[in-house]
Amino acid sequence: DAGITQSPRHKVTETGTPVTLRCHQTENHRYMYWYRQDPGHGLRLIHYSYGVKDTDKGEVSDGYSVSRSKTEDFLLTLESATSSQTSVYFCAISLLAGSDEQYFGPGTRLTVT
Amino acid sequence: KQEVTQIPAALSVPEGENLVLNCSFTDSAIYNLQWFRQDPGKGLTSLLLIQSSQREQTSGRLNASLDKSSGRSTLYIAASQPGDSATYLCAVRRYSGAGSYQLTFGKGTKLSVIP
């Protein structure tokens, strides 16, 4: 299994509070991704990174920001959590941009009350 | 906008049966296609990756085919086992500009293999 960890694994927070999710990899892969998975929508890309300090938006980036100060860590921040951001969040990595497989972390279940 | 559809949404088969899962996509300009397995409450496990220039890939009892021109892929599972019970997802990768590629996922087929 790819060395990807996510923390926390579960979190309950209140509307309006800031939340940061962490993805940590030990594979030294260049590309990292954040997805959310919701019933009826499948997995959707939030943000991705193609290198340290290099990030870009995905399909559903509104309300989220990311940072990558080290190759191994990719942080996802909800500046002011809303109930619509209740979801399961997955981090993924890939060595190459296009031809390589993506490997997924175990997920973080976030509930915003 | 790329759309990926997986039919059926759920499938129940007796153990030992061979089965086919279907995936269709609307834009044939894909770079590759990846099949995943997801167990309840778990992350995704990559099963097979097919490049756009390939027709099929095999791994053990799994065989995935790709017909890019018609926008279809199938995942064939031979001699199904109860341990194959999971949700199977397909995802297509397209070039999104600036050297980046993005995956678009289907909603999955939930497979139950009955002992």
PDB file of C-alpha atoms in Angstrom:
ATOM      1  CA  ASP A   1       0.000   0.000   0.000  1.00  0.00           C
ATOM      2  CA  ALA A   2       1.104   3.529  -0.757  1.00  0.00           C
ATOM      3  CA  GLY A   3       2.305   5.353   2.345  1.00  0.00           C
ATOM      4  CA  ILE A   4      -0.487   7.883   2.722  1.00  0.00           C
ATOM      5  CA  THR A   5      -1.973   8.936   6.038  1.00  0.00           C
ATOM      6  CA  GLN A   6      -4.739  11.405   6.741  1.00  0.00           C
ATOM      7  CA  SER A   7      -5.453  13.181   9.994  1.00  0.00           C
ATOM      8  CA  PRO A   8      -7.757  13.391  11.706  1.00  0.00           C
ATOM      9  CA  ARG A   9      -9.716  10.343  10.558  1.00  0.00           C
ATOM     10  CA  HIS A  10     -12.947  11.656  12.047  1.00  0.00           C
ATOM     11  CA  LYS A  11     -13.951  15.154  13.062  1.00  0.00           C
ATOM     12  CA  VAL A  12     -17.124  16.836  14.207  1.00  0.00           C
ATOM     13  CA  THR A  13     -17.133  20.610  14.164  1.00  0.00           C
ATOM     14  CA  GLU A  14     -19.586  23.476  14.342  1.00  0.00           C
ATOM     15  CA  THR A  15     -20.688  25.737  11.529  1.00  0.00           C
ATOM     16  CA  GLY A  16     -18.401  28.727  11.146  1.00  0.00           C
ATOM     17  CA  THR A  17     -15.287  27.195  12.685  1.00  0.00           C
ATOM     18  CA  PRO A  18     -12.054  26.738  10.730  1.00  0.00           C
ATOM     19  CA  VAL A  19     -10.930  23.190  10.009  1.00  0.00           C
ATOM     20  CA  THR A  20      -7.655  21.860   8.622  1.00  0.00           C
ATOM     21  CA  LEU A  21      -7.197  18.356   7.295  1.00  0.00           C
ATOM     22  CA  ARG A  22      -3.740  16.938   6.762  1.00  0.00           C
ATOM     23  CA  CYS A  23      -2.453  14.495   4.192  1.00  0.00           C
ATOM     24  CA  HIS A  24       1.009  13.038   4.680  1.00  0.00           C
ATOM     25  CA  GLN A  25       2.857  10.806   2.216  1.00  0.00           C
ATOM     26  CA  THR A  26       6.111   8.902   2.484  1.00  0.00           C
ATOM     27  CA  GLU A  27       6.393   8.104  -1.237  1.00  0.00           C
ATOM     28  CA  ASN A  28       7.997  11.370  -2.359  1.00  0.00           C
ATOM     29  CA  HIS A  29       5.350  11.666  -5.100  1.00  0.00           C
ATOM     30  CA  ARG A  30       5.141  15.046  -6.790  1.00  0.00           C
ATOM     31  CA  TYR A  31       1.381  15.222  -7.290  1.00  0.00           C
ATOM     32  CA  MET A  32      -1.167  15.355  -4.474  1.00  0.00           C
ATOM     33  CA  TYR A  33      -4.949  15.739  -4.618  1.00  0.00           C
ATOM     34  CA  TRP A  34      -7.896  16.402  -2.350  1.00  0.00           C
ATOM     35  CA  TYR A  35     -11.309  14.908  -3.185  1.00  0.00           C
ATOM     36  CA  ARG A  36     -14.629  14.831  -1.452  1.00  0.00           C
ATOM     37  CA  GLN A  37     -17.046  11.927  -1.704  1.00  0.00           C
ATOM     38  CA  ASP A  38     -20.772  12.430  -1.286  1.00  0.00           C
ATOM     39  CA  PRO A  39     -23.717  10.108  -1.916  1.00  0.00           C
ATOM     40  CA  GLY A  40     -25.163  10.778  -5.352  1.00  0.00           C
ATOM     41  CA  HIS A  41     -22.127  12.733  -6.522  1.00  0.00           C
ATOM     42  CA  GLY A  42     -19.249  10.329  -6.390  1.00  0.00           C
ATOM     43  CA  LEU A  43     -15.742  11.654  -5.916  1.00  0.00           C
ATOM     44  CA  ARG A  44     -15.037  15.233  -6.937  1.00  0.00           C
ATOM     45  CA  LEU A  45     -11.707  17.022  -7.069  1.00  0.00           C
ATOM     46  CA  ILE A  46     -11.320  19.991  -4.707  1.00  0.00           C
ATOM     47  CA  HIS A  47      -7.708  21.091  -5.214  1.00  0.00           C
ATOM     48  CA  TYR A  48      -4.482  19.548  -6.359  1.00  0.00           C
ATOM     49  CA  SER A  49      -0.780  20.234  -6.119  1.00  0.00           C
ATOM     50  CA  TYR A  50       1.923  19.665  -8.707  1.00  0.00           C
ATOM     51  CA  GLY A  51       4.821  20.565  -6.467  1.00  0.00           C
ATOM     52  CA  VAL A  52       5.830  22.429  -3.332  1.00  0.00           C
ATOM     53  CA  LYS A  53       3.891  25.710  -3.243  1.00  0.00           C
ATOM     54  CA  ASP A  54       2.251  24.848  -6.595  1.00  0.00           C
ATOM     55  CA  THR A  55      -1.479  24.286  -6.339  1.00  0.00           C
ATOM     56  CA  ASP A  56      -4.557  24.675  -8.498  1.00  0.00           C
ATOM     57  CA  LYS A  57      -8.311  24.464  -8.222  1.00  0.00           C
ATOM     58  CA  GLY A  58     -10.453  21.476  -9.023  1.00  0.00           C
ATOM     59  CA  GLU A  59     -14.128  21.080  -9.751  1.00  0.00           C
ATOM     60  CA  VAL A  60     -15.486  22.068  -6.303  1.00  0.00           C
ATOM     61  CA  SER A  61     -12.934  24.459  -4.800  1.00  0.00           C
ATOM     62  CA  ASP A  62     -15.245  27.150  -3.392  1.00  0.00           C
ATOM     63  CA  GLY A  63     -14.914  27.390   0.398  1.00  0.00           C
ATOM     64  CA  TYR A  64     -11.613  25.482   0.467  1.00  0.00           C
ATOM     65  CA  SER A  65      -7.965  26.473   0.415  1.00  0.00           C
ATOM     66  CA  VAL A  66      -4.836  24.345   0.328  1.00  0.00           C
ATOM     67  CA  SER A  67      -1.172  24.654   1.096  1.00  0.00           C
ATOM     68  CA  ARG A  68       1.878  22.568   0.404  1.00  0.00           C
ATOM     69  CA  SER A  69       5.078  23.729   2.076  1.00  0.00           C
ATOM     70  CA  LYS A  70       6.789  20.333   1.940  1.00  0.00           C
ATOM     71  CA  THR A  71       6.676  17.508  -0.581  1.00  0.00           C
ATOM     72  CA  GLU A  72       5.180  15.133   1.961  1.00  0.00           C
ATOM     73  CA  ASP A  73       2.361  17.294   3.343  1.00  0.00           C
ATOM     74  CA  PHE A  74      -0.754  18.702   1.686  1.00  0.00           C
ATOM     75  CA  LEU A  75      -3.191  20.608   3.884  1.00  0.00           C
ATOM     76  CA  LEU A  76      -6.847  21.289   3.147  1.00  0.00           C
ATOM     77  CA  THR A  77      -8.462  24.166   5.041  1.00  0.00           C
ATOM     78  CA  LEU A  78     -12.094  25.044   5.413  1.00  0.00           C
ATOM     79  CA  GLU A  79     -11.909  28.669   6.509  1.00  0.00           C
ATOM     80  CA  SER A  80     -15.459  28.718   7.891  1.00  0.00           C
ATOM     81  CA  ALA A  81     -17.094  25.312   7.799  1.00  0.00           C
ATOM     82  CA  THR A  82     -20.666  24.944   6.546  1.00  0.00           C
ATOM     83  CA  SER A  83     -23.052  22.013   6.755  1.00  0.00           C
ATOM     84  CA  SER A  84     -22.696  21.486   2.995  1.00  0.00           C
ATOM     85  CA  GLN A  85     -19.067  20.588   3.628  1.00  0.00           C
ATOM     86  CA  THR A  86     -20.056  17.530   5.637  1.00  0.00           C
ATOM     87  CA  SER A  87     -18.433  14.791   3.612  1.00  0.00           C
ATOM     88  CA  VAL A  88     -15.702  12.194   3.429  1.00  0.00           C
ATOM     89  CA  TYR A  89     -12.434  13.720   2.253  1.00  0.00           C
ATOM     90  CA  PHE A  90      -9.800  11.695   0.465  1.00  0.00           C
ATOM     91  CA  CYS A  91      -6.235  12.561  -0.316  1.00  0.00           C
ATOM     92  CA  ALA A  92      -4.492  10.967  -3.295  1.00  0.00           C
ATOM     93  CA  ILE A  93      -0.994  10.985  -4.724  1.00  0.00           C
ATOM     94  CA  SER A  94       0.637  10.162  -8.022  1.00  0.00           C
ATOM     95  CA  LEU A  95       4.232  10.086  -9.170  1.00  0.00           C
ATOM     96  CA  LEU A  96       3.546  11.382 -12.657  1.00  0.00           C
ATOM     97  CA  ALA A  97       0.945  13.800 -13.916  1.00  0.00           C
ATOM     98  CA  GLY A  98      -0.918  11.728 -16.426  1.00  0.00           C
ATOM     99  CA  SER A  99       0.247   8.211 -17.104  1.00  0.00           C
ATOM    100  CA  ASP A 100       0.551   7.067 -13.518  1.00  0.00           C
ATOM    101  CA  GLU A 101      -1.985   5.578 -11.151  1.00  0.00           C
ATOM    102  CA  GLN A 102      -3.413   7.611  -8.316  1.00  0.00           C
ATOM    103  CA  TYR A 103      -3.191   6.111  -4.844  1.00  0.00           C
ATOM    104  CA  PHE A 104      -5.652   7.059  -2.171  1.00  0.00           C
ATOM    105  CA  GLY A 105      -5.471   7.617   1.559  1.00  0.00           C
ATOM    106  CA  PRO A 106      -7.956   6.138   4.058  1.00  0.00           C
ATOM    107  CA  GLY A 107     -10.180   9.230   4.197  1.00  0.00           C
ATOM    108  CA  THR A 108     -11.380  11.725   6.799  1.00  0.00           C
ATOM    109  CA  ARG A 109     -15.023  11.801   7.760  1.00  0.00           C
ATOM    110  CA  LEU A 110     -16.003  15.394   8.565  1.00  0.00           C
ATOM    111  CA  THR A 111     -19.327  16.349  10.086  1.00  0.00           C
ATOM    112  CA  VAL A 112     -20.290  20.009  10.350  1.00  0.00           C
ATOM    113  CA  THR A 113     -23.186  20.579  12.757  1.00  0.00           C
TER     114      THR A 113
ATOM    115  CA  LYS B   1     -17.711  18.527 -19.462  1.00  0.00           C
ATOM    116  CA  GLN B   2     -16.740  14.909 -19.023  1.00  0.00           C
ATOM    117  CA  GLU B   3     -19.429  12.681 -17.513  1.00  0.00           C
ATOM    118  CA  VAL B   4     -18.815   9.124 -16.389  1.00  0.00           C
ATOM    119  CA  THR B   5     -21.691   6.696 -15.932  1.00  0.00           C
ATOM    120  CA  GLN B   6     -21.628   3.273 -14.345  1.00  0.00           C
ATOM    121  CA  ILE B   7     -24.490   0.867 -14.847  1.00  0.00           C
ATOM    122  CA  PRO B   8     -25.868  -0.920 -12.932  1.00  0.00           C
ATOM    123  CA  ALA B   9     -25.619   0.991  -9.664  1.00  0.00           C
ATOM    124  CA  ALA B  10     -25.863  -2.288  -7.764  1.00  0.00           C
ATOM    125  CA  LEU B  11     -25.414  -5.929  -8.711  1.00  0.00           C
ATOM    126  CA  SER B  12     -25.899  -9.143  -6.773  1.00  0.00           C
ATOM    127  CA  VAL B  13     -24.514 -12.440  -8.081  1.00  0.00           C
ATOM    128  CA  PRO B  14     -23.963 -15.952  -6.691  1.00  0.00           C
ATOM    129  CA  GLU B  15     -20.442 -17.026  -5.889  1.00  0.00           C
ATOM    130  CA  GLY B  16     -18.517 -18.474  -8.816  1.00  0.00           C
ATOM    131  CA  GLU B  17     -20.295 -16.471 -11.485  1.00  0.00           C
ATOM    132  CA  ASN B  18     -18.404 -14.431 -14.050  1.00  0.00           C
ATOM    133  CA  LEU B  19     -19.568 -10.841 -14.273  1.00  0.00           C
ATOM    134  CA  VAL B  20     -19.076  -7.606 -16.174  1.00  0.00           C
ATOM    135  CA  LEU B  21     -19.213  -4.077 -14.828  1.00  0.00           C
ATOM    136  CA  ASN B  22     -19.782  -1.243 -17.277  1.00  0.00           C
ATOM    137  CA  CYS B  23     -18.405   2.276 -17.475  1.00  0.00           C
ATOM    138  CA  SER B  24     -19.210   4.858 -20.145  1.00  0.00           C
ATOM    139  CA  PHE B  25     -17.837   8.357 -20.671  1.00  0.00           C
ATOM    140  CA  THR B  26     -19.001  11.227 -22.832  1.00  0.00           C
ATOM    141  CA  ASP B  27     -15.700  12.706 -24.044  1.00  0.00           C
ATOM    142  CA  SER B  28     -13.412  10.246 -25.806  1.00  0.00           C
ATOM    143  CA  ALA B  29     -10.390  12.542 -25.479  1.00  0.00           C
ATOM    144  CA  ILE B  30      -9.088  10.738 -22.434  1.00  0.00           C
ATOM    145  CA  TYR B  31      -5.527  10.051 -21.424  1.00  0.00           C
ATOM    146  CA  ASN B  32      -6.243   6.840 -19.546  1.00  0.00           C
ATOM    147  CA  LEU B  33      -8.861   5.083 -17.437  1.00  0.00           C
ATOM    148  CA  GLN B  34      -8.471   3.615 -13.969  1.00  0.00           C
ATOM    149  CA  TRP B  35     -10.628   1.081 -12.130  1.00  0.00           C
ATOM    150  CA  PHE B  36     -10.799   1.198  -8.338  1.00  0.00           C
ATOM    151  CA  ARG B  37     -12.311  -0.872  -5.592  1.00  0.00           C
ATOM    152  CA  GLN B  38     -13.733   0.696  -2.437  1.00  0.00           C
ATOM    153  CA  ASP B  39     -14.690  -1.292   0.636  1.00  0.00           C
ATOM    154  CA  PRO B  40     -17.211   0.242   3.084  1.00  0.00           C
ATOM    155  CA  GLY B  41     -15.644   2.983   5.171  1.00  0.00           C
ATOM    156  CA  LYS B  42     -12.319   2.621   3.392  1.00  0.00           C
ATOM    157  CA  GLY B  43     -10.280   4.427   0.792  1.00  0.00           C
ATOM    158  CA  LEU B  44      -9.928   3.471  -2.849  1.00  0.00           C
ATOM    159  CA  THR B  45      -7.680   0.673  -4.022  1.00  0.00           C
ATOM    160  CA  SER B  46      -6.376   0.880  -7.574  1.00  0.00           C
ATOM    161  CA  LEU B  47      -7.148  -2.252  -9.589  1.00  0.00           C
ATOM    162  CA  LEU B  48      -6.153  -1.550 -13.167  1.00  0.00           C
ATOM    163  CA  LEU B  49      -4.943   1.354 -15.272  1.00  0.00           C
ATOM    164  CA  ILE B  50      -5.499   1.332 -19.037  1.00  0.00           C
ATOM    165  CA  GLN B  51      -3.689   3.865 -21.180  1.00  0.00           C
ATOM    166  CA  SER B  52      -5.675   5.372 -24.066  1.00  0.00           C
ATOM    167  CA  SER B  53      -3.528   3.479 -26.561  1.00  0.00           C
ATOM    168  CA  GLN B  54      -4.304   0.119 -24.939  1.00  0.00           C
ATOM    169  CA  ARG B  55      -7.285  -2.135 -25.464  1.00  0.00           C
ATOM    170  CA  GLU B  56      -7.148  -4.125 -22.239  1.00  0.00           C
ATOM    171  CA  GLN B  57      -5.296  -4.888 -19.041  1.00  0.00           C
ATOM    172  CA  THR B  58      -5.356  -7.996 -16.902  1.00  0.00           C
ATOM    173  CA  SER B  59      -4.567  -8.670 -13.276  1.00  0.00           C
ATOM    174  CA  GLY B  60      -5.392 -12.074 -11.880  1.00  0.00           C
ATOM    175  CA  ARG B  61      -9.138 -12.675 -12.205  1.00  0.00           C
ATOM    176  CA  LEU B  62      -9.712  -9.114 -13.403  1.00  0.00           C
ATOM    177  CA  ASN B  63      -9.705  -7.956 -16.992  1.00  0.00           C
ATOM    178  CA  ALA B  64     -10.469  -4.404 -18.042  1.00  0.00           C
ATOM    179  CA  SER B  65     -11.123  -3.360 -21.620  1.00  0.00           C
ATOM    180  CA  LEU B  66     -11.240   0.069 -23.192  1.00  0.00           C
ATOM    181  CA  ASP B  67     -12.974   1.222 -26.360  1.00  0.00           C
ATOM    182  CA  LYS B  68     -12.093   4.886 -26.432  1.00  0.00           C
ATOM    183  CA  SER B  69     -13.906   5.698 -29.647  1.00  0.00           C
ATOM    184  CA  SER B  70     -17.224   4.485 -28.274  1.00  0.00           C
ATOM    185  CA  GLY B  71     -16.577   5.854 -24.787  1.00  0.00           C
ATOM    186  CA  ARG B  72     -16.803   2.529 -22.974  1.00  0.00           C
ATOM    187  CA  SER B  73     -14.861   0.368 -20.595  1.00  0.00           C
ATOM    188  CA  THR B  74     -15.739  -2.913 -18.964  1.00  0.00           C
ATOM    189  CA  LEU B  75     -14.331  -4.679 -15.928  1.00  0.00           C
ATOM    190  CA  TYR B  76     -14.643  -8.442 -16.147  1.00  0.00           C
ATOM    191  CA  ILE B  77     -14.381 -10.442 -12.922  1.00  0.00           C
ATOM    192  CA  ALA B  78     -13.950 -14.178 -13.342  1.00  0.00           C
ATOM    193  CA  ALA B  79     -15.143 -16.768 -10.836  1.00  0.00           C
ATOM    194  CA  SER B  80     -16.463 -14.209  -8.367  1.00  0.00           C
ATOM    195  CA  GLN B  81     -15.877 -14.689  -4.632  1.00  0.00           C
ATOM    196  CA  PRO B  82     -17.567 -13.187  -1.567  1.00  0.00           C
ATOM    197  CA  GLY B  83     -14.376 -11.208  -0.969  1.00  0.00           C
ATOM    198  CA  ASP B  84     -15.010  -9.380  -4.234  1.00  0.00           C
ATOM    199  CA  SER B  85     -18.000  -7.670  -2.625  1.00  0.00           C
ATOM    200  CA  ALA B  86     -17.277  -3.934  -2.749  1.00  0.00           C
ATOM    201  CA  THR B  87     -18.062  -0.825  -4.745  1.00  0.00           C
ATOM    202  CA  TYR B  88     -16.199  -0.591  -8.031  1.00  0.00           C
ATOM    203  CA  LEU B  89     -15.413   2.833  -9.440  1.00  0.00           C
ATOM    204  CA  CYS B  90     -14.094   3.828 -12.810  1.00  0.00           C
ATOM    205  CA  ALA B  91     -12.365   7.129 -13.457  1.00  0.00           C
ATOM    206  CA  VAL B  92     -11.151   8.747 -16.662  1.00  0.00           C
ATOM    207  CA  ARG B  93      -8.154  11.024 -16.811  1.00  0.00           C
ATOM    208  CA  ARG B  94      -8.081  14.005 -19.124  1.00  0.00           C
ATOM    209  CA  TYR B  95      -5.559  16.733 -19.748  1.00  0.00           C
ATOM    210  CA  SER B  96      -6.672  19.890 -17.920  1.00  0.00           C
ATOM    211  CA  GLY B  97      -3.946  22.273 -19.055  1.00  0.00           C
ATOM    212  CA  ALA B  98      -0.644  23.580 -17.647  1.00  0.00           C
ATOM    213  CA  GLY B  99       0.788  20.082 -17.505  1.00  0.00           C
ATOM    214  CA  SER B 100      -1.980  18.836 -15.221  1.00  0.00           C
ATOM    215  CA  TYR B 101      -4.374  15.933 -15.547  1.00  0.00           C
ATOM    216  CA  GLN B 102      -7.627  15.388 -13.692  1.00  0.00           C
ATOM    217  CA  LEU B 103      -9.683  12.320 -12.894  1.00  0.00           C
ATOM    218  CA  THR B 104     -13.447  12.278 -13.348  1.00  0.00           C
ATOM    219  CA  PHE B 105     -15.182   9.503 -11.442  1.00  0.00           C
ATOM    220  CA  GLY B 106     -18.312   7.502 -11.995  1.00  0.00           C
ATOM    221  CA  LYS B 107     -20.634   6.928  -9.046  1.00  0.00           C
ATOM    222  CA  GLY B 108     -19.743   3.271  -8.838  1.00  0.00           C
ATOM    223  CA  THR B 109     -21.336  -0.158  -8.993  1.00  0.00           C
ATOM    224  CA  LYS B 110     -21.961  -1.853  -5.659  1.00  0.00           C
ATOM    225  CA  LEU B 111     -21.248  -5.563  -6.073  1.00  0.00           C
ATOM    226  CA  SER B 112     -22.503  -8.228  -3.700  1.00  0.00           C
ATOM    227  CA  VAL B 113     -21.302 -11.801  -4.194  1.00  0.00           C
ATOM    228  CA  ILE B 114     -23.570 -14.237  -2.378  1.00  0.00           C
ATOM    229  CA  PRO B 115     -21.947 -17.393  -0.931  1.00  0.00           C
TER     230      PRO B 115
END
